[in-house]
mmCIF file of C-alpha atoms in Angstrom:
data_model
loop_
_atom_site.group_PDB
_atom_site.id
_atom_site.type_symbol
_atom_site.label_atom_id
_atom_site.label_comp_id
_atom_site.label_asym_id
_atom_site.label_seq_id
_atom_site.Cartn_x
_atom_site.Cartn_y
_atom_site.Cartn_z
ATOM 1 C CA UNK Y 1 0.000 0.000 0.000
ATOM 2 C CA UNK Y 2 2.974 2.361 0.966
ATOM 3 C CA UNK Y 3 4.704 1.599 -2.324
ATOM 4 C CA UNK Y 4 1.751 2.147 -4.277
ATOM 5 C CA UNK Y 5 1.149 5.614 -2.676
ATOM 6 C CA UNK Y 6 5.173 6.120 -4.170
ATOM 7 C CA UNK Y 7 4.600 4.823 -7.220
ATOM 8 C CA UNK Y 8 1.763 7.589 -7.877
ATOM 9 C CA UNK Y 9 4.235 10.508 -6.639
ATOM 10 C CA UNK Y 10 3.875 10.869 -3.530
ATOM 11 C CA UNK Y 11 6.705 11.816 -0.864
ATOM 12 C CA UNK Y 12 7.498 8.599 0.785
ATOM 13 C CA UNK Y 13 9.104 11.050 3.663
ATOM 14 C CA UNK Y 14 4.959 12.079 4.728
ATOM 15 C CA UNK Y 15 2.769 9.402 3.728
ATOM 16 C CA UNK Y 16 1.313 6.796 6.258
ATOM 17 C CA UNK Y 17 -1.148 3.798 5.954
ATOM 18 C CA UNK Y 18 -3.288 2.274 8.413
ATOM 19 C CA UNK Y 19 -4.175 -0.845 8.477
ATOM 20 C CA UNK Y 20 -7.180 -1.436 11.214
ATOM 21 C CA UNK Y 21 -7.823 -4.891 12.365
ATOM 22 C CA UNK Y 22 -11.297 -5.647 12.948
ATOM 23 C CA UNK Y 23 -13.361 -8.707 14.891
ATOM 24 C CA UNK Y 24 -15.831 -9.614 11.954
ATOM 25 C CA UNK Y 25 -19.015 -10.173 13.952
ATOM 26 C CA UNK Y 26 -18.587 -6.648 15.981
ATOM 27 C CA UNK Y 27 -16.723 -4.732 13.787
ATOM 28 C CA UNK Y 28 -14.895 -3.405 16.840
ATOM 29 C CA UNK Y 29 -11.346 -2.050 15.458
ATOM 30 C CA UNK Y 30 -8.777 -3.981 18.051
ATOM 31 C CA UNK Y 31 -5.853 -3.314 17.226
ATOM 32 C CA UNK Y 32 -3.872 -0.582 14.167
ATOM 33 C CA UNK Y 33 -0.626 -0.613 12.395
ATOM 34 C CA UNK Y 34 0.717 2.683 10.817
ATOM 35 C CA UNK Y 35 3.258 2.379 8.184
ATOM 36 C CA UNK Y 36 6.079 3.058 8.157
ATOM 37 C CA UNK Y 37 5.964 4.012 11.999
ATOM 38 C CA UNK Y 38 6.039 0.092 12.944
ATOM 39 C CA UNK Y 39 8.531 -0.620 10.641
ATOM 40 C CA UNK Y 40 10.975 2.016 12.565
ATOM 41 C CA UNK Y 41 9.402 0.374 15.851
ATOM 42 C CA UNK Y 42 10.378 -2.870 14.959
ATOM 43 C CA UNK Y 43 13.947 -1.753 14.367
ATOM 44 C CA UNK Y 44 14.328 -0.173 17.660
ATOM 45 C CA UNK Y 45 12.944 -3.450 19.219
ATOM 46 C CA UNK Y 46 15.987 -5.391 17.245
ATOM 47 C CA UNK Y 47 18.836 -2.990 18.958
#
């Protein structure tokens, strides 16, 4: 999704995506993942 937003011009510097997961029957949003925040997260984690 992030590389698609590139692909169409866009700075990669400012863009985010969310992805929102979501239980099916309640459509209650538990949990979110903003790229490319969690990617720089994840990195931290590793150090």
């Amino acid at each position: 999704s992030l590389f698609y937003q590139v692909f169409n011009g866009k700075d990669i510097e400012k863009e985010k995506v969310t992805i929102s997961l979501e239980d099916a029957e309640t459509k209650e949003v538990f949990s979110e993942i903003i790229y490319p925040d969690a990617l720089e997260e994840m990195g931290e984690e590793s150090e």
